[in-house]
CSV table of C-alpha atoms in Angstrom, one decimal:
chain,number,residue,atom,x,y,z
A,1,MET,CA,-43.4,-140.4,38.8
A,2,LYS,CA,-47.0,-139.9,39.5
A,3,LYS,CA,-46.8,-137.7,41.8
A,4,MET,CA,-44.5,-135.2,39.4
A,5,LYS,CA,-46.6,-135.9,36.1
A,6,LYS,CA,-49.5,-134.1,38.2
A,7,LEU,CA,-47.7,-131.2,39.5
A,8,LEU,CA,-45.4,-130.2,36.1
A,9,LEU,CA,-48.5,-129.9,34.6
A,10,LEU,CA,-49.7,-126.9,37.2
A,11,SER,CA,-49.8,-123.5,35.4
A,12,CYS,CA,-47.0,-121.6,36.5
A,13,ILE,CA,-47.6,-118.1,36.8
A,14,THR,CA,-46.9,-114.8,38.5
A,15,ILE,CA,-46.1,-110.8,38.2
A,16,SER,CA,-44.5,-107.3,38.7
A,17,LEU,CA,-43.6,-104.3,37.2
A,18,PHE,CA,-40.9,-106.4,34.8
A,19,SER,CA,-42.0,-109.7,35.9
A,20,CYS,CA,-44.1,-112.7,34.7
A,21,SER,CA,-47.0,-114.2,33.4
A,22,LYS,CA,-50.1,-112.2,33.9
A,23,LYS,CA,-50.1,-108.3,34.1
A,24,GLU,CA,-50.2,-105.9,31.8
A,25,ILE,CA,-46.5,-104.3,31.7
A,26,SER,CA,-46.1,-100.4,30.4
A,27,GLU,CA,-42.7,-99.6,29.2
A,28,THR,CA,-40.5,-97.4,27.3
A,29,PRO,CA,-38.1,-98.2,24.0
A,30,GLU,CA,-34.9,-97.9,26.0
A,31,GLN,CA,-36.8,-100.7,29.1
A,32,SER,CA,-37.6,-102.6,26.5
A,33,ASN,CA,-34.2,-103.3,24.9
A,34,THR,CA,-32.2,-103.9,28.6
A,35,LYS,CA,-35.1,-106.8,29.5
A,36,ASN,CA,-33.8,-110.4,30.3
A,37,ILE,CA,-36.3,-113.5,29.3
A,38,TYR,CA,-36.3,-115.7,32.3
A,39,VAL,CA,-37.5,-119.2,31.8
A,40,GLY,CA,-38.2,-121.9,35.1
A,41,GLY,CA,-38.3,-125.7,35.0
A,42,TYR,CA,-36.7,-128.7,35.2
A,43,GLU,CA,-34.7,-131.0,33.1
A,44,SER,CA,-33.6,-134.6,34.1
A,45,ASN,CA,-29.8,-135.9,35.0
A,46,GLY,CA,-30.8,-139.1,34.4
A,47,ASN,CA,-32.4,-140.3,38.3
A,48,TYR,CA,-34.0,-137.2,39.4
A,49,ASN,CA,-35.3,-133.8,38.1
A,50,VAL,CA,-33.3,-130.9,38.4
A,51,ALA,CA,-34.9,-127.6,39.1
A,52,LYS,CA,-33.6,-124.8,36.9
A,53,ILE,CA,-33.8,-121.5,35.8
A,54,TRP,CA,-32.7,-120.0,32.3
A,55,LYS,CA,-31.4,-116.8,32.0
A,56,ASN,CA,-31.6,-115.5,27.9
A,57,GLY,CA,-31.1,-119.8,27.4
A,58,ILE,CA,-28.9,-119.7,29.9
A,59,ALA,CA,-29.2,-122.6,32.5
A,60,THR,CA,-28.5,-122.1,36.5
A,61,SER,CA,-29.2,-125.6,38.5
A,62,LEU,CA,-31.0,-124.8,41.5
A,63,THR,CA,-31.0,-128.2,43.0
A,64,ASP,CA,-28.2,-130.8,42.8
A,65,GLY,CA,-29.9,-133.7,41.2
A,66,THR,CA,-30.0,-135.7,44.6
A,67,LYS,CA,-34.1,-135.6,44.8
A,68,ASN,CA,-36.6,-134.4,42.7
A,69,ALA,CA,-37.5,-130.7,42.4
A,70,PHE,CA,-38.8,-128.6,40.1
A,71,VAL,CA,-39.4,-124.6,39.4
A,72,SER,CA,-43.3,-123.8,39.1
A,73,SER,CA,-43.1,-120.0,38.7
A,74,VAL,CA,-40.6,-117.4,37.8
A,75,PHE,CA,-41.1,-113.7,39.4
A,76,ALA,CA,-38.2,-110.9,38.1
A,77,SER,CA,-38.8,-107.8,40.8
A,78,GLY,CA,-36.2,-105.4,40.2
A,79,SER,CA,-32.5,-106.7,40.2
A,80,ASP,CA,-34.1,-109.6,42.0
A,81,VAL,CA,-35.1,-113.4,40.2
A,82,TYR,CA,-37.4,-115.0,43.1
A,83,VAL,CA,-38.8,-118.6,42.4
A,84,ALA,CA,-40.9,-121.3,43.4
A,85,GLY,CA,-41.1,-125.0,43.3
A,86,SER,CA,-40.3,-127.9,45.3
A,87,GLU,CA,-37.3,-130.3,46.2
A,88,GLY,CA,-38.4,-133.3,47.6
A,89,GLU,CA,-41.1,-133.4,49.2
A,90,THR,CA,-40.3,-129.4,50.7
A,91,ALA,CA,-42.0,-126.7,49.2
A,92,LYS,CA,-39.5,-123.9,48.7
A,93,PHE,CA,-38.6,-120.3,47.0
A,94,TRP,CA,-35.5,-119.1,45.9
A,95,LYS,CA,-34.1,-115.7,45.7
A,96,ASN,CA,-31.3,-114.8,43.6
A,97,GLY,CA,-30.8,-118.8,43.9
A,98,VAL,CA,-30.7,-118.8,47.9
A,99,ALA,CA,-33.6,-121.3,48.6
A,100,THR,CA,-36.0,-120.7,51.7
A,101,SER,CA,-38.4,-123.7,52.9
A,102,LEU,CA,-41.8,-123.6,53.4
A,103,THR,CA,-42.2,-126.4,55.0
A,104,ASP,CA,-40.2,-129.3,56.9
A,105,GLY,CA,-40.7,-132.1,54.5
A,106,THR,CA,-42.5,-134.1,56.9
A,107,THR,CA,-45.0,-133.7,55.0
A,108,THR,CA,-45.8,-134.0,51.3
A,109,ALA,CA,-45.8,-130.3,49.7
A,110,TYR,CA,-44.7,-127.9,47.3
A,111,ALA,CA,-45.0,-124.6,45.9
A,112,SER,CA,-46.8,-123.6,42.6
A,113,ALA,CA,-46.8,-120.0,42.3
A,114,ILE,CA,-44.9,-116.8,43.6
A,115,PHE,CA,-46.0,-113.2,43.6
A,116,VAL,CA,-43.6,-109.7,45.2
A,117,SER,CA,-45.4,-107.2,45.6
A,118,GLY,CA,-43.3,-104.5,47.6
A,119,SER,CA,-41.2,-106.0,50.3
A,120,ASP,CA,-43.4,-108.8,50.8
A,121,VAL,CA,-42.9,-112.2,49.0
A,122,TYR,CA,-46.3,-114.3,48.6
A,123,VAL,CA,-45.9,-118.1,47.0
A,124,THR,CA,-49.0,-120.5,46.8
A,125,GLY,CA,-49.1,-123.9,46.9
A,126,ARG,CA,-50.3,-127.0,49.0
A,127,GLU,CA,-49.1,-129.3,51.7
A,128,ASN,CA,-50.7,-132.6,53.2
A,129,GLY,CA,-53.5,-132.1,50.2
A,130,ILE,CA,-54.6,-128.3,51.7
A,131,ALA,CA,-54.3,-125.6,50.0
A,132,LYS,CA,-52.0,-122.6,51.2
A,133,TYR,CA,-50.5,-119.7,50.5
A,134,TRP,CA,-47.6,-118.1,52.4
A,135,LYS,CA,-46.7,-114.3,53.2
A,136,ASN,CA,-43.1,-113.9,53.9
A,137,GLY,CA,-42.9,-117.4,54.9
A,138,THR,CA,-46.0,-117.8,57.0
A,139,PRO,CA,-48.4,-119.8,56.1
A,140,THR,CA,-52.3,-118.8,55.7
A,141,SER,CA,-55.1,-122.3,54.8
A,142,LEU,CA,-57.1,-122.0,52.3
A,143,THR,CA,-59.6,-125.2,53.5
A,144,ASP,CA,-59.7,-127.0,56.7
A,145,GLY,CA,-58.2,-130.1,54.7
A,146,THR,CA,-62.3,-132.3,54.6
A,147,SER,CA,-61.7,-131.6,51.3
A,148,ARG,CA,-57.9,-132.1,49.3
A,149,THR,CA,-57.5,-128.9,47.3
A,150,SER,CA,-54.6,-127.6,45.1
A,151,ALA,CA,-53.5,-124.0,45.3
A,152,ASN,CA,-51.9,-123.0,41.3
A,153,SER,CA,-51.9,-119.4,40.7
A,154,ILE,CA,-51.9,-116.3,43.3
A,155,PHE,CA,-52.1,-112.6,42.6
A,156,VAL,CA,-51.4,-109.3,45.0
A,157,SER,CA,-53.6,-106.1,43.8
A,158,GLY,CA,-53.1,-103.5,46.5
A,159,SER,CA,-54.1,-105.2,49.6
A,160,ASP,CA,-56.1,-108.1,48.2
A,161,VAL,CA,-54.5,-111.8,47.6
A,162,TYR,CA,-55.9,-113.5,44.9
A,163,ILE,CA,-55.6,-117.3,44.5
A,164,ALA,CA,-57.3,-119.9,42.0
A,165,GLY,CA,-57.2,-123.3,42.3
A,166,SER,CA,-59.4,-126.4,42.4
A,167,THR,CA,-60.9,-129.4,44.4
A,168,ASP,CA,-59.2,-132.9,43.6
A,169,GLY,CA,-62.7,-133.7,42.9
A,170,GLY,CA,-62.9,-131.0,40.0
A,171,VAL,CA,-64.3,-128.0,41.2
A,172,ALA,CA,-62.5,-124.9,39.9
A,173,LYS,CA,-62.4,-122.2,42.4
A,174,TYR,CA,-60.8,-119.1,43.7
A,175,TRP,CA,-60.0,-117.0,46.8
A,176,LYS,CA,-60.0,-113.4,47.6
A,177,ASN,CA,-58.5,-112.5,50.7
A,178,GLY,CA,-59.4,-116.3,51.9
A,179,ASN,CA,-62.9,-116.1,50.9
A,180,ALA,CA,-63.8,-119.0,48.3
A,181,THR,CA,-65.9,-118.5,44.8
A,182,SER,CA,-66.8,-121.7,43.2
A,183,LEU,CA,-66.0,-121.4,39.3
A,184,THR,CA,-68.0,-124.7,38.5
A,185,ASP,CA,-71.0,-126.9,40.3
A,186,GLY,CA,-69.3,-129.9,40.5
A,187,THR,CA,-71.0,-131.8,37.7
A,188,THR,CA,-68.0,-131.6,35.2
A,189,ARG,CA,-64.9,-131.9,36.1
A,190,ALA,CA,-62.8,-128.7,35.5
A,191,VAL,CA,-59.4,-126.7,36.6
A,192,ALA,CA,-58.2,-123.2,37.8
A,193,ASN,CA,-54.3,-122.7,36.9
A,194,SER,CA,-54.0,-119.2,35.8
A,195,ILE,CA,-55.6,-116.2,38.2
A,196,LEU,CA,-55.1,-112.2,37.2
A,197,VAL,CA,-57.0,-108.8,37.8
A,198,SER,CA,-56.8,-105.9,35.5
A,199,GLY,CA,-58.5,-103.2,37.2
A,200,SER,CA,-62.1,-104.6,38.5
A,201,ASP,CA,-61.9,-107.9,36.5
A,202,VAL,CA,-61.2,-110.7,38.0
A,203,TYR,CA,-59.6,-113.4,34.9
A,204,VAL,CA,-59.2,-117.2,36.0
A,205,GLY,CA,-57.5,-119.6,33.0
A,206,GLY,CA,-58.2,-123.1,33.2
A,207,TYR,CA,-60.2,-126.2,31.8
A,208,ASN,CA,-64.4,-127.2,32.0
A,209,SER,CA,-64.8,-130.7,30.9
A,210,SER,CA,-61.9,-130.9,28.4
A,211,ILE,CA,-62.8,-127.5,27.4
A,212,ALA,CA,-60.3,-124.8,27.4
A,213,THR,CA,-62.4,-122.0,29.7
A,214,ILE,CA,-61.4,-118.3,30.5
A,215,TRP,CA,-64.0,-116.9,33.2
A,216,LYS,CA,-64.0,-113.3,33.7
A,217,ASN,CA,-65.8,-112.2,36.6
A,218,GLY,CA,-66.8,-115.7,37.5
A,219,THR,CA,-68.9,-116.1,33.6
A,220,ALA,CA,-67.1,-118.8,31.8
A,221,ILE,CA,-65.8,-118.1,28.4
A,222,SER,CA,-65.2,-121.4,26.3
A,223,LEU,CA,-62.1,-121.3,23.7
A,224,THR,CA,-62.6,-124.6,22.4
A,225,ASP,CA,-65.1,-127.0,21.8
A,226,GLY,CA,-64.8,-129.8,23.5
A,227,ARG,CA,-64.3,-132.7,20.8
A,228,THR,CA,-60.5,-132.4,22.2
A,229,GLU,CA,-59.1,-132.7,25.4
A,230,ALA,CA,-58.1,-128.8,25.9
A,231,ALA,CA,-56.7,-126.6,29.0
A,232,VAL,CA,-55.5,-122.9,29.5
A,233,ASN,CA,-52.7,-123.0,31.4
A,234,SER,CA,-52.0,-119.1,31.8
A,235,VAL,CA,-53.3,-116.1,31.6
A,236,TYR,CA,-52.4,-112.5,30.3
A,237,ILE,CA,-53.5,-109.1,30.1
A,238,SER,CA,-51.8,-106.4,27.7
A,239,GLY,CA,-53.8,-103.2,27.7
A,240,SER,CA,-57.4,-104.0,25.8
A,241,ASP,CA,-56.5,-107.4,25.1
A,242,VAL,CA,-56.6,-111.2,26.8
A,243,TYR,CA,-53.7,-113.5,25.8
A,244,ALA,CA,-53.8,-117.1,26.8
A,245,THR,CA,-52.1,-120.5,26.7
A,246,GLY,CA,-52.3,-123.6,27.0
A,247,TYR,CA,-53.0,-126.6,24.4
A,248,GLU,CA,-55.9,-128.8,22.5
A,249,GLY,CA,-55.0,-132.3,21.9
A,250,ASN,CA,-51.5,-132.6,21.0
A,251,THR,CA,-51.1,-129.1,20.0
A,252,GLY,CA,-50.1,-126.3,22.2
A,253,LYS,CA,-52.2,-122.9,21.2
A,254,VAL,CA,-51.9,-118.6,22.1
A,255,TRP,CA,-55.3,-117.1,22.0
A,256,LYS,CA,-56.0,-113.5,21.9
A,257,ASN,CA,-59.3,-112.1,22.4
A,258,GLY,CA,-60.6,-115.6,21.6
A,259,THR,CA,-58.7,-115.7,17.8
A,260,VAL,CA,-56.2,-119.1,18.3
A,261,THR,CA,-53.5,-119.8,16.6
A,262,SER,CA,-50.9,-122.9,17.2
A,263,LEU,CA,-47.3,-122.8,18.7
A,264,PRO,CA,-45.1,-124.3,15.4
A,265,VAL,CA,-43.0,-126.8,16.0
A,266,GLY,CA,-43.7,-129.0,12.8
A,267,ASN,CA,-45.1,-132.1,13.4
A,268,ILE,CA,-43.9,-132.3,16.7
A,269,ASN,CA,-46.2,-132.0,19.4
A,270,SER,CA,-46.2,-129.1,22.1
A,271,ARG,CA,-47.8,-127.7,24.9
A,272,GLY,CA,-47.9,-123.2,26.0
A,273,ASN,CA,-47.3,-123.6,29.5
A,274,SER,CA,-47.2,-119.7,30.6
A,275,ILE,CA,-47.3,-116.3,28.4
A,276,VAL,CA,-46.2,-112.6,29.0
A,277,VAL,CA,-46.5,-110.1,26.5
A,278,SER,CA,-44.2,-107.2,26.2
A,279,GLY,CA,-44.5,-104.5,23.9
A,280,SER,CA,-45.9,-106.1,20.5
A,281,ASP,CA,-43.6,-109.3,20.9
A,282,VAL,CA,-45.6,-112.5,23.0
A,283,TYR,CA,-43.2,-115.1,24.8
A,284,VAL,CA,-44.7,-118.3,25.5
A,285,ALA,CA,-42.6,-120.9,27.4
A,286,GLY,CA,-43.5,-124.5,27.3
A,287,ALA,CA,-41.9,-128.5,26.1
A,288,ILE,CA,-41.9,-130.4,22.6
A,289,ASP,CA,-42.3,-133.9,22.8
A,290,GLY,CA,-40.1,-135.1,20.0
A,291,ARG,CA,-40.9,-138.7,20.1
A,292,TYR,CA,-44.9,-140.3,19.2
A,293,LYS,CA,-46.9,-139.5,22.3
A,294,PHE,CA,-47.6,-136.5,24.4
A,295,LYS,CA,-47.0,-137.6,28.2
A,296,LEU,CA,-44.7,-136.3,31.0
A,297,SER,CA,-42.2,-139.6,30.5
A,298,ASP,CA,-41.8,-138.5,26.9
A,299,LEU,CA,-40.7,-134.8,27.0
A,300,ALA,CA,-38.1,-134.2,25.1
A,301,LYS,CA,-37.5,-130.4,25.4
A,302,ALA,CA,-37.6,-127.0,26.7
A,303,GLN,CA,-39.0,-124.7,24.6
A,304,ILE,CA,-40.0,-120.9,24.4
A,305,TRP,CA,-41.7,-119.1,21.5
A,306,LYS,CA,-41.4,-115.6,20.5
A,307,ASN,CA,-44.0,-114.3,18.5
A,308,GLY,CA,-44.5,-117.8,17.2
A,309,GLU,CA,-40.9,-118.6,16.4
A,310,ALA,CA,-39.5,-121.8,18.1
A,311,THR,CA,-36.1,-121.9,20.4
A,312,SER,CA,-34.7,-125.5,22.5
A,313,LEU,CA,-33.8,-124.3,25.9
A,314,THR,CA,-32.2,-128.0,26.2
A,315,ASN,CA,-30.9,-130.3,23.3
A,316,GLY,CA,-32.9,-133.4,23.8
A,317,THR,CA,-30.9,-135.9,25.5
A,318,ASN,CA,-32.8,-136.0,29.1
A,319,TYR,CA,-36.5,-134.8,29.0
A,320,ALA,CA,-37.4,-131.3,30.3
A,321,TYR,CA,-40.0,-129.0,31.1
A,322,ALA,CA,-40.7,-125.0,30.7
A,323,THR,CA,-43.4,-124.1,33.5
A,324,SER,CA,-43.0,-120.3,33.4
A,325,ILE,CA,-41.7,-117.4,31.3
A,326,CYS,CA,-41.1,-113.8,33.1
A,327,ILE,CA,-39.1,-111.1,31.4
A,328,GLY,CA,-37.2,-108.9,34.1
A,329,ASN,CA,-34.5,-105.5,33.9
């Protein structure tokens, strides 16, 4: 479970015309009325975690529960739904429920995010400590393996491929077409969880020294004061507004242009993992803790919030986690 604890706290991201948590969406009222809400994550069966996707609250299992598995990212493109994650030691993605293995399972690997651009499917993740991305199944290494590094988020803009991640030593960075830019110098521990591009601006969300942080074109914007552990797990741009979700202490948070609100669930601990905006509606996926501490072994329910109103996707019998939210047609 130590491995799964690390993996499942990754930010989960991705986008397209009707898509997941990172891109400005333009839509008509007719389109808005016909949209479906897709949420990815996992739910324990008592022995292993089962990778799942919820469509408008109805769950579909992607794995059979004989190995630990999870969904890290969901992406809708037209009538197709793409999902990235892992099963056992194998990085995978699913298209409309049909699995494709990206690795052969002989080394530890996982897929952290997925993005579809035209007919091309991009997936990023990690194999044997090396940050990678796969384009239509063909891998490209972002590092040489001398430093263990994670790739946590991917965004494609035209012919440019952007990926956010961090070294295991705690340097936050992003890559543009394979060329790395460090966002921090390693004197404090930092992680980049989410990336998106709006026009010529590159936004990266994560944390730096326990401070929830957004980097805009490499310049850090602090969202919290550092007195309590905090992080940005997902960033989204809608028009001129910058949205983010994550947590501060044991409470899930949403930031809009730096102004913070809490994700309400009474006195229960919460966490926001993925955010998407459609019209005037703000959707967040995450989890709530029905017990006394917010840690992976105590997570009770996969959760979504629409404009702050909470809906549970699971009943709390088995712990569950929602990692990514996406809007599709």
